[in-house]
Amino acid sequence: MKSEWHIVSNERIAERVFRMILRGDTAGIAPGQFVEVLVPGCYLRRPLSVGDVTDDRLTLIYKMVGEGTARMAQMSSGQTLDILTGLGHGYDLTKAGEQVLLIGGGVGVPPLMYAAKELRAAGKHVQVVMGFNSKGEVFGEDTFRAMGCEVTVCTMDGSYGTRGVVTDVLPTPTPFYYACGPMPMIKAILRTAGTNGQISMEERMGCGVGLCMGCTIETTEGFQRVCKEGPVFNAGALKV
Amino acid sequence: MKVRLGNIELANPVIPASGTCGFGQEMSEWLDLNCLGAVSTKGTTREARYGNALPRIAECPAGLLNAIGLQNPGVDAVIAHEIPALRRVYKGPIIANISGFSIEEYAYVCERIDRETDAAILEVNISCPNVQHGGMAFGTSAQAAAEVTRAVKAVTHKPVYMKLSPNVTDITAIACACVESGADGLCLINTVLGMRIDIRRRQPVLANRYGGYSGPGVFPIALRMVNQVSKACPGVPIIGCGGVSSAQEVIEMMMGGASAVEIGAANLQQPGVCRQIIEDLPRVMRELKINHLQDIIGIV
Ligand SMILES: Cc1cc2nc3c(=O)[nH]c(=O)nc-3n(C[C@H](O)[C@H](O)[C@H](O)COP(=O)(O)OP(=O)(O)OC[C@H]3O[C@@H](n4cnc5c(N)ncnc54)[C@H](O)[C@@H]3O)c2cc1C
Ligand SMILES: Cc1cc2nc3c(=O)[nH]c(=O)nc-3n(C[C@H](O)[C@H](O)[C@H](O)COP(=O)(O)O)c2cc1C
Ligand code: FES
């Protein structure tokens, strides 16, 4: 759905990481789905995961990496944005048992926040393992704890939490997991935690709505568009 | 707002361009396809194709590069699934976009689509810049373009529109060669060959290195080429394409010589843009004192 959103707040929450809260029509937005933000001055929309939805508020958490996210970081409350919402297939939360594991890396963490909220509301026991490069980039820990999740943070340089990568600290046996993060992390998860989970993928997109075939990956179920059949895939379907 | 492409009447001149509306299904989530003048389907080849490695998209200041590489499920699946699925949500004219890697393949796919679908027009893409040994190779030589045209015309009674590449010195030479070989109409332009480099990684953004540039930045180029071709091939219907994203630009393209207009990149930014343009057209026509769009074709 295409609609207009009003920026309620936009603040820095970690090194180069910002949280934007917007007001608008949140109907039908599910955990693991993404939105496409039309940033004035950029031709293509920017795909960003849904970090949270509460009433008429949508939370986006984004890292400033290039032109579009730098422009977003300059915006302030009162400004409006043209956003497509409800895009792609999100996490299938019905697959989770009583114990659930969420694995996130960097700005792969936001979609897990919304998933955690829903899983906690359904009474699940949620363990979260998050990885970051260093202390300055860590965010989300308090949010997960406030929901009643068990949280483990690791940093590559050891400046916060456990030194190392998420796959060093995964619980065994590994319960059904939901994951999102950079490609090296996804590969490591598939190697160490197996395929009993769902993973959100990231690709460059032309349209984000299934029109252009810009984002197609090969899966065990054939060619699938990350924006349409994804971004969340069953771990066993991925060929990475 | 009615226009004609040869003896086919369109309710309006607005057509989503091949490759920017899938096979119609995905676009129908954003607008009622029945508001469109026609729909041009994704380039279809004999075999199913995955296309090029990712990334296949690179943003530009006024548009994007794409190097999809003709991802499509192959002509069998297009006939068995895609066209019937499109027909369930859309009653209007279908423009079947066809590609190939040899003259035989073009003829084979055209013959199948001709016999086994109710497509109104065959749009033969001899201008895809993103595949090797095919596509644009046929659209950058007048002789090869003529050969493809003759081969396709020999196997179909449907109107054949040759889709031309802008990556040539003199597009009128290619256009005339197609028309002399029996093309019923022309569609132009396809994308302009381009490149982006990721200066931090010191590598091309696209895995394919080069890709096709389209979007607002190509509009003046497309318009100039449509105008040149309309003067060189009088009376031949032209589908104008390239950088169009507003009702004003549709009218500009038609004044330049187009009988109908395809919208490409703009759909990727605004999946409902074609409906918006169609809604805006009557107002813009009134402002410009245009009674019938048919009256402005090629007046400049
Ligand atoms: C489904 C999905 C969900 C995402 N969720 C988040 C999120 O919640 N938080 C977050 O910080 N980032 C997220 N990303 C990545 C985010 O889309 C990019 O960081 C962002 O588009 C970069 O834009 P830019 O203009 O700052 O960068 P530039 O490098 O200037 O962008 C140039 C072009 O490349 C594209 N691009 C660049 N990097 C990426 C990338 N990593 N993935 C996809 N496209 C890229 C841009 O969209 C743009 O079209 C997500 C990506 C996808 C596909
Ligand atoms: C993502 C993408 C895919 C395309 N695929 C095809 C195709 O399969 N066949 C074809 O003839 N043209 C294809 N094109 C070219 C468009 O149909 C159109 O000719 C071109 O993009 C110029 O128009 P625009 O500036 O409005 O995008 C594609 C363009 C884009 C952006
Ligand atoms: S980005 Fe266009 S199909 Fe996925």
XYZ file of C-alpha atoms and ligand atoms in Angstrom:
628
model
C 0.000 0.000 0.000
C 1.209 3.493 -0.851
C 0.544 6.214 1.694
C 1.842 9.382 3.261
C 3.661 9.246 6.604
C 4.451 12.014 9.072
C 7.782 11.900 10.869
C 7.181 11.959 14.632
C 10.816 11.654 15.638
C 14.168 10.831 14.105
C 17.103 10.334 16.426
C 20.526 8.748 16.565
C 20.551 5.620 18.728
C 24.044 4.264 18.033
C 27.072 4.932 15.837
C 25.629 5.877 12.410
C 22.319 4.237 13.390
C 19.054 6.194 13.540
C 15.495 5.449 14.640
C 12.667 7.134 12.780
C 9.136 6.941 14.113
C 6.368 7.776 11.655
C 2.621 8.239 11.920
C 0.302 6.860 9.259
C -1.843 3.940 8.171
C -0.280 0.827 9.700
C -2.936 -1.605 8.472
C -1.643 -5.021 7.504
C 2.053 -4.607 8.336
C 3.551 -7.904 9.579
C 6.876 -8.777 11.269
C 9.648 -9.450 8.750
C 7.986 -7.387 6.052
C 9.673 -4.269 4.748
C 8.700 -0.840 3.461
C 10.027 1.229 0.531
C 10.792 4.827 1.416
C 10.870 7.452 -1.333
C 13.654 9.756 -0.178
C 13.357 13.161 -1.887
C 16.399 13.578 -4.137
C 16.892 9.856 -4.779
C 15.332 8.059 -7.752
C 14.836 4.576 -6.289
C 13.037 3.899 -3.042
C 15.027 2.578 -0.054
C 13.975 -0.800 1.363
C 13.888 -0.833 5.177
C 12.579 -3.468 7.573
C 9.666 -2.829 9.863
C 11.195 -2.297 13.321
C 7.901 -1.954 15.152
C 4.242 -1.120 14.702
C 2.146 0.273 17.559
C -1.264 1.749 16.797
C -0.605 4.341 14.078
C 3.175 4.412 14.616
C 5.795 2.729 12.441
C 9.412 2.425 13.596
C 12.308 2.223 11.151
C 15.878 1.716 12.317
C 18.469 2.468 9.688
C 22.189 2.754 9.315
C 23.612 5.734 7.496
C 25.573 4.147 4.646
C 25.047 6.266 1.545
C 23.132 9.110 -0.012
C 19.578 8.047 0.798
C 20.111 7.152 4.435
C 22.222 10.300 4.893
C 19.297 12.364 3.600
C 16.947 10.504 5.938
C 19.218 11.266 8.887
C 18.800 14.996 8.146
C 14.998 14.863 8.361
C 13.016 16.066 11.313
C 9.566 15.740 12.823
C 6.778 17.320 10.823
C 8.183 16.302 7.440
C 6.274 13.752 5.382
C 7.436 10.744 3.384
C 5.860 8.687 0.584
C 6.216 5.037 1.682
C 5.014 1.705 0.289
C 4.115 -0.638 3.157
C 3.178 -4.257 3.683
C 5.813 -5.503 1.230
C 6.992 -9.094 0.865
C 6.451 -12.157 3.004
C 7.562 -11.779 6.614
C 8.360 -14.314 9.325
C 5.886 -17.155 9.786
C 5.620 -16.906 13.564
C 3.365 -19.969 13.752
C 6.430 -22.126 13.101
C 7.943 -21.271 16.484
C 7.773 -23.718 19.372
C 7.575 -22.602 23.016
C 11.290 -21.743 22.849
C 12.330 -19.375 20.082
C 15.703 -18.027 19.033
C 16.205 -14.696 17.290
C 19.585 -14.072 15.640
C 20.468 -10.608 14.366
C 23.526 -8.836 13.033
C 23.867 -5.049 12.901
C 20.915 -3.438 11.147
C 19.520 -6.935 10.670
C 18.236 -6.574 14.241
C 15.214 -4.268 13.580
C 12.873 -6.860 12.002
C 13.530 -9.150 14.980
C 12.255 -6.490 17.395
C 8.779 -6.542 15.901
C 8.893 -10.348 15.719
C 9.953 -10.533 19.393
C 7.035 -8.353 20.428
C 4.537 -10.623 18.701
C 6.203 -13.797 19.967
C 6.184 -12.501 23.547
C 2.524 -11.539 23.204
C 1.894 -15.157 22.195
C 3.610 -16.261 25.416
C 6.774 -17.708 23.850
C 10.129 -17.850 25.581
C 12.382 -15.723 23.383
C 16.164 -15.834 23.345
C 17.936 -13.102 21.356
C 21.516 -13.287 20.122
C 22.813 -10.131 18.461
C 26.156 -9.370 16.897
C 27.789 -6.021 16.214
C 31.245 -4.823 15.230
C 31.876 -2.830 18.403
C 30.253 -1.259 21.436
C 29.308 2.002 19.727
C 27.070 0.206 17.236
C 25.059 -1.785 19.769
C 21.356 -0.985 19.976
C 18.127 -2.732 20.897
C 19.320 -4.565 24.010
C 17.023 -2.650 26.378
C 14.066 -2.989 24.025
C 14.364 -6.772 23.968
C 14.917 -6.991 27.740
C 11.876 -4.820 28.410
C 9.809 -7.319 26.441
C 11.114 -10.090 28.687
C 13.535 -11.669 26.206
C 16.800 -13.300 27.228
C 19.541 -11.329 25.450
C 23.125 -12.124 24.514
C 25.210 -9.458 22.764
C 28.521 -10.104 21.106
C 30.959 -7.745 19.441
C 33.703 -8.606 17.004
C 36.287 -6.572 18.921
C 35.100 -7.601 22.359
C 34.369 -4.019 23.402
C 30.925 -5.071 24.659
C 29.379 -8.400 25.653
C 31.066 -11.551 24.427
C 33.935 -11.232 21.975
C 33.216 -12.982 18.691
C 30.350 -13.707 16.347
C 26.766 -14.803 16.995
C 27.422 -18.393 15.986
C 29.943 -18.710 18.856
C 27.190 -18.246 21.424
C 24.115 -19.970 19.990
C 22.310 -22.227 22.481
C 22.394 -25.981 21.889
C 20.189 -27.649 20.992
C 19.165 -24.744 18.775
C 15.426 -24.084 18.841
C 13.546 -22.853 15.769
C 15.180 -19.558 14.821
C 14.405 -16.333 12.978
C 17.441 -14.501 11.627
C 18.481 -11.379 9.742
C 21.943 -10.026 9.096
C 24.799 -9.662 6.640
C 25.623 -12.494 4.239
C 28.692 -13.838 6.112
C 26.509 -14.175 9.215
C 23.774 -15.971 7.298
C 26.295 -18.453 5.918
C 27.690 -19.066 9.394
C 24.191 -19.621 10.818
C 23.362 -22.168 8.128
C 26.642 -23.967 8.891
C 26.293 -24.061 12.663
C 22.575 -23.847 13.444
C 21.235 -25.848 10.510
C 18.115 -25.127 8.532
C 15.447 -25.249 11.241
C 14.620 -21.584 10.900
C 13.712 -18.635 8.708
C 16.122 -16.058 7.349
C 15.509 -12.585 5.970
C 17.569 -11.733 2.889
C 18.825 -8.425 1.518
C 19.384 -7.535 -2.156
C 19.527 -4.378 -4.218
C 16.064 -3.605 -5.459
C 14.618 -1.755 -8.405
C 10.976 -1.681 -7.419
C 10.552 -3.680 -4.189
C 7.127 -4.830 -5.359
C 7.824 -7.644 -7.842
C 7.756 -5.745 -11.122
C 11.367 -5.640 -12.328
C 13.084 -8.978 -11.490
C 15.987 -6.975 -10.071
C 16.273 -8.965 -6.854
C 15.825 -12.606 -7.906
C 17.789 -15.318 -6.099
C 17.954 -19.021 -6.805
C 16.363 -21.208 -4.115
C 15.493 -24.885 -3.877
C 12.005 -23.804 -4.935
C 13.265 -22.071 -8.070
C 13.894 -18.424 -8.868
C 12.359 -16.211 -6.215
C 12.232 -12.466 -5.802
C 13.577 -11.259 -2.471
C 11.005 -8.440 -2.542
C 7.995 -10.605 -3.305
C 8.425 -14.258 -2.324
C 10.928 -13.026 0.325
C 12.514 -11.235 2.044
C 12.025 -14.077 4.558
C 12.854 -17.571 3.303
C 12.886 -20.963 4.957
C 16.539 -21.548 5.798
C 16.457 -24.860 3.956
C 15.426 -23.191 0.703
C 18.476 -20.923 0.501
C 21.418 -21.718 -1.749
C 24.077 -19.404 -0.354
C -8.188 9.768 -25.210
C -8.503 6.988 -27.782
C -5.535 6.350 -30.058
C -4.799 3.844 -32.786
C -1.816 1.596 -33.395
C -2.477 0.569 -36.979
C -5.936 -0.981 -36.869
C -5.844 -1.660 -33.131
C -7.687 0.853 -31.011
C -6.411 1.674 -27.501
C -8.652 3.369 -24.922
C -5.725 5.662 -24.124
C -2.034 5.878 -25.089
C -0.573 4.695 -21.768
C 1.207 1.304 -21.681
C 3.501 -0.071 -18.954
C 6.774 -0.968 -20.709
C 8.163 -4.462 -20.978
C 10.183 -5.516 -17.937
C 8.615 -2.974 -15.597
C 5.265 -4.646 -14.941
C 6.212 -8.340 -14.832
C 3.424 -10.226 -16.577
C 0.849 -7.810 -15.180
C -0.084 -9.664 -11.983
C 2.134 -7.653 -9.660
C 1.009 -4.355 -11.128
C -2.636 -5.294 -10.623
C -2.052 -4.928 -6.876
C -1.461 -1.196 -7.483
C -3.984 -0.340 -10.177
C -6.814 -1.871 -12.183
C -5.031 -3.024 -15.333
C -8.222 -2.404 -17.295
C -7.567 1.344 -17.105
C -4.471 0.915 -19.309
C -4.220 1.407 -23.066
C -2.350 -1.899 -23.327
C 0.142 -4.005 -21.332
C 3.608 -4.968 -22.614
C 4.767 -8.215 -21.025
C 8.268 -9.196 -19.875
C 10.684 -10.187 -22.649
C 10.102 -13.841 -23.464
C 12.659 -16.296 -24.808
C 12.479 -19.939 -25.891
C 14.019 -21.345 -22.692
C 13.522 -20.235 -19.104
C 16.289 -17.841 -18.051
C 17.571 -16.778 -14.644
C 19.284 -13.735 -16.109
C 22.465 -12.074 -14.891
C 24.194 -12.317 -11.529
C 23.223 -9.839 -8.768
C 23.410 -6.935 -8.283
C 21.372 -6.177 -11.377
C 20.235 -2.692 -10.396
C 22.259 0.492 -9.938
C 20.746 3.823 -9.086
C 21.572 6.951 -11.108
C 20.744 10.621 -10.507
C 17.771 10.556 -12.891
C 16.935 6.904 -13.272
C 18.650 3.553 -12.965
C 20.797 1.002 -14.703
C 19.355 -2.468 -15.038
C 21.122 -5.627 -16.101
C 18.355 -8.140 -15.532
C 19.420 -10.228 -18.502
C 15.924 -11.251 -19.633
C 14.834 -13.316 -16.656
C 11.661 -15.101 -17.784
C 10.065 -18.525 -17.386
C 10.356 -19.388 -21.108
C 7.714 -19.390 -23.833
C 5.981 -22.617 -22.702
C 5.288 -21.241 -19.217
C 4.369 -17.819 -20.583
C 1.715 -19.416 -22.788
C 0.528 -21.938 -20.177
C 0.540 -19.723 -17.076
C 1.500 -16.073 -17.449
C -0.812 -14.946 -20.245
C -3.835 -16.866 -18.858
C -3.149 -15.334 -15.417
C -2.960 -11.870 -16.975
C -6.219 -12.548 -18.819
C -8.000 -13.281 -15.551
C -7.463 -9.663 -14.439
C -7.142 -7.796 -17.740
C -9.342 -7.648 -20.829
C -7.483 -5.111 -23.009
C -4.801 -5.497 -25.682
C -1.673 -7.451 -24.770
C 1.639 -6.537 -26.352
C 3.851 -9.626 -26.179
C 7.521 -8.645 -25.913
C 9.806 -11.251 -27.471
C 13.547 -11.732 -27.367
C 16.032 -14.192 -28.752
C 19.606 -15.220 -29.281
C 19.254 -16.268 -32.909
C 16.949 -15.429 -35.799
C 15.419 -18.908 -35.507
C 14.648 -18.337 -31.834
C 12.874 -15.032 -32.544
C 10.775 -16.729 -35.226
C 10.022 -19.749 -33.014
C 8.852 -17.687 -30.046
C 6.818 -15.340 -32.238
C 5.103 -18.245 -33.980
C 4.204 -19.858 -30.646
C 2.865 -16.599 -29.178
C 0.997 -15.906 -32.416
C -0.709 -19.301 -32.470
C -1.244 -19.924 -28.776
C -2.153 -16.549 -27.265
C -4.508 -13.687 -28.024
C -1.754 -11.057 -27.913
C -2.685 -8.096 -30.124
C 0.843 -7.052 -31.052
C 4.238 -8.745 -31.111
C 6.926 -6.383 -29.842
C 10.233 -7.797 -30.976
C 13.086 -6.699 -28.753
C 16.249 -6.404 -30.830
C 17.728 -3.993 -28.341
C 18.416 -5.695 -25.010
C 21.854 -4.442 -23.941
C 22.201 -6.988 -21.140
C 22.751 -10.282 -22.924
C 25.669 -11.460 -25.007
C 25.301 -12.871 -28.505
C 21.773 -11.640 -28.970
C 19.448 -8.846 -28.129
C 21.130 -5.605 -29.068
C 23.419 -7.298 -31.591
C 20.353 -7.552 -33.850
C 19.325 -3.966 -33.240
C 22.606 -2.255 -34.016
C 22.957 -3.551 -37.577
C 20.426 -2.588 -40.232
C 20.968 -5.871 -42.019
C 20.479 -8.048 -38.914
C 17.420 -6.013 -37.899
C 15.951 -6.558 -41.357
C 16.609 -10.291 -41.187
C 14.869 -10.664 -37.821
C 11.918 -8.629 -39.102
C 11.515 -10.793 -42.221
C 11.843 -14.029 -40.233
C 9.197 -12.935 -37.755
C 6.809 -11.545 -40.362
C 6.961 -14.869 -42.176
C 5.440 -16.724 -39.214
C 2.743 -14.346 -37.962
C -0.255 -12.374 -39.144
C -0.220 -10.230 -36.028
C 1.193 -6.716 -36.202
C 4.942 -6.771 -35.577
C 6.574 -3.830 -33.805
C 10.362 -3.861 -33.745
C 11.806 -2.428 -30.513
C 14.863 -0.377 -31.319
C 18.083 0.364 -29.481
C 19.319 3.917 -28.901
C 22.896 2.640 -28.882
C 23.468 3.413 -32.556
C 24.762 6.354 -34.557
C 21.751 6.621 -36.853
C 18.554 5.092 -35.556
C 16.654 6.019 -38.724
C 18.756 3.587 -40.763
C 17.709 0.685 -38.509
C 14.108 1.902 -38.401
C 13.850 2.130 -42.180
C 15.432 -1.314 -42.591
C 12.761 -2.804 -40.309
C 9.924 -1.016 -42.095
C 11.197 -2.038 -45.540
C 11.310 -5.637 -44.276
C 7.661 -5.540 -43.294
C 7.524 -4.192 -39.722
C 4.025 -2.849 -38.991
C 5.286 -0.434 -36.384
C 8.232 0.513 -34.198
C 8.840 0.871 -30.482
C 11.639 3.063 -29.214
C 13.783 3.418 -27.220
C 15.163 0.562 -25.169
C 17.783 1.426 -22.537
C 21.022 3.327 -23.106
C 24.149 1.308 -22.322
C 25.763 2.686 -19.183
C 27.951 1.985 -16.148
C 28.345 2.885 -12.459
C 31.426 2.260 -10.313
C 31.404 1.786 -6.544
C 34.334 4.104 -5.807
C 34.940 2.628 -2.359
C 35.189 -0.948 -3.600
C 36.773 0.175 -6.887
C 34.441 -2.144 -8.777
C 31.443 -1.847 -11.075
C 28.163 -1.671 -9.142
C 26.571 -4.162 -11.528
C 27.821 -7.753 -11.561
C 27.341 -7.547 -15.332
C 29.647 -4.479 -15.397
C 27.413 -2.556 -17.831
C 23.678 -2.120 -17.850
C 20.858 -0.251 -19.534
C 20.119 3.295 -18.365
C 16.525 4.471 -18.293
C 14.325 6.902 -16.427
C 13.850 10.701 -16.637
C 17.458 11.224 -17.784
C 16.822 9.532 -21.136
C 13.611 11.387 -21.985
C 15.196 14.008 -24.293
C 17.182 11.314 -26.102
C 14.111 9.134 -26.586
C 12.027 12.070 -27.780
C 14.672 13.144 -30.293
C 14.889 9.594 -31.674
C 11.105 9.201 -31.892
C 10.976 12.487 -33.773
C 13.754 11.505 -36.187
C 12.169 8.128 -36.888
C 8.693 9.608 -37.355
C 10.092 11.928 -40.037
C 12.113 9.166 -41.686
C 9.247 6.633 -41.705
C 6.064 8.670 -42.191
C 2.827 6.800 -41.570
C 4.456 4.049 -39.486
C 2.960 3.877 -35.984
C 5.516 4.434 -33.231
C 5.262 3.471 -29.584
C 7.381 6.094 -27.845
C 9.276 5.013 -24.746
C 11.978 6.413 -22.499
C 11.848 8.527 -19.373
C 8.141 9.305 -19.460
C 6.558 9.773 -16.041
C 3.785 12.387 -16.442
C 0.787 13.218 -18.618
C 2.688 16.240 -19.944
C 5.517 13.994 -21.123
C 3.043 11.607 -22.753
C 1.722 14.546 -24.756
C 5.246 15.757 -25.553
C 6.183 12.287 -26.808
C 3.046 12.189 -28.962
C 3.682 15.648 -30.416
C 7.152 14.299 -31.249
C 5.650 11.472 -33.283
C 4.467 8.668 -30.979
C 1.011 7.111 -31.426
C 1.150 5.538 -27.974
C 3.574 5.776 -25.064
C 5.220 3.195 -22.824
C 6.142 3.960 -19.222
C 9.101 2.022 -17.804
C 11.303 3.104 -14.908
C 8.586 5.350 -13.472
C 6.585 2.220 -12.512
C 9.467 1.068 -10.329
C 9.329 4.260 -8.273
C 5.533 4.621 -8.325
C 3.775 1.333 -9.145
C 0.518 3.249 -9.639
C 1.961 5.933 -11.933
C 0.219 4.716 -15.123
C -3.210 5.191 -13.536
C -2.133 8.629 -12.281
C -1.048 9.645 -15.787
C -4.329 8.413 -17.291
C -6.280 10.352 -14.665
C -4.246 13.498 -15.340
C -4.461 13.370 -19.138
C -7.951 14.879 -19.614
C -7.065 17.909 -17.478
C -3.749 18.470 -19.256
C -5.487 18.069 -22.629
C -8.038 20.715 -21.643
C -5.282 23.087 -20.521
C -3.529 22.636 -23.853
C -6.782 22.807 -25.839
C -6.346 19.315 -27.241
C -9.668 17.692 -28.175
C -8.365 14.384 -29.461
C -4.927 12.953 -28.784
C -4.991 11.530 -32.290
C -4.725 15.153 -33.579
C -1.337 15.894 -31.983
C 0.652 12.873 -33.169
C 3.825 14.081 -34.847
C 2.737 17.715 -35.174
C 6.192 18.972 -34.223
C 14.359 -6.152 2.583
C 15.423 -5.207 3.100
C 15.348 -4.719 4.387
C 16.307 -3.829 4.871
N 16.187 -3.369 6.143
C 17.091 -2.494 6.628
C 16.943 -1.939 7.949
O 15.978 -2.227 8.660
N 17.888 -1.056 8.367
C 18.950 -0.690 7.582
O 19.768 0.114 8.028
N 19.110 -1.194 6.349
C 18.202 -2.081 5.835
N 18.351 -2.563 4.551
C 19.460 -2.056 3.747
C 19.093 -0.686 3.169
O 18.104 -0.854 2.180
C 20.294 0.023 2.545
O 21.266 0.243 3.522
C 19.905 1.357 1.931
O 19.083 1.149 0.802
C 21.104 2.160 1.539
O 20.688 3.341 0.886
P 21.686 4.579 0.722
O 21.059 5.501 -0.242
O 22.059 5.116 2.016
O 22.991 3.906 0.103
P 23.592 4.054 -1.363
O 24.755 3.145 -1.404
O 23.816 5.478 -1.720
O 22.419 3.473 -2.254
C 22.525 3.302 -3.638
C 21.517 2.250 -4.082
O 21.908 0.968 -3.598
C 20.909 0.417 -2.764
N 21.566 -0.271 -1.625
C 22.729 0.083 -1.025
N 23.022 -0.777 -0.034
C 22.037 -1.695 -0.010
C 21.767 -2.843 0.791
N 22.580 -3.224 1.783
N 20.647 -3.543 0.537
C 19.809 -3.192 -0.452
N 20.004 -2.109 -1.230
C 21.106 -1.375 -1.014
C 20.065 1.589 -2.338
O 18.748 1.195 -1.981
C 20.113 2.456 -3.559
O 19.224 1.993 -4.546
C 17.398 -3.449 4.053
C 17.484 -3.932 2.749
C 16.512 -4.807 2.268
C 16.616 -5.311 0.863
C 14.103 -3.422 -15.044
C 13.876 -3.268 -16.519
C 13.639 -4.400 -17.304
C 13.435 -4.289 -18.677
N 13.175 -5.413 -19.412
C 12.893 -5.296 -20.738
C 12.535 -6.440 -21.525
O 12.450 -7.571 -21.028
N 12.275 -6.255 -22.853
C 12.336 -5.015 -23.437
O 12.073 -4.902 -24.627
N 12.656 -3.921 -22.713
C 12.937 -4.029 -21.393
N 13.255 -2.901 -20.658
C 13.295 -1.591 -21.334
C 12.001 -0.821 -21.113
O 10.898 -1.528 -21.642
C 12.090 0.580 -21.756
O 12.284 0.428 -23.143
C 13.248 1.398 -21.211
O 13.416 1.184 -19.845
C 13.089 2.913 -21.460
O 11.931 3.414 -20.829
P 11.932 4.137 -19.382
O 12.954 5.246 -19.441
O 10.550 4.627 -19.201
O 12.337 3.097 -18.391
C 13.474 -3.005 -19.284
C 13.707 -1.872 -18.485
C 13.891 -1.978 -17.126
C 14.123 -0.736 -16.306
S 13.036 -5.350 -6.710
Fe 11.818 -5.391 -8.487
S 11.206 -7.479 -8.509
Fe 12.211 -7.316 -6.607
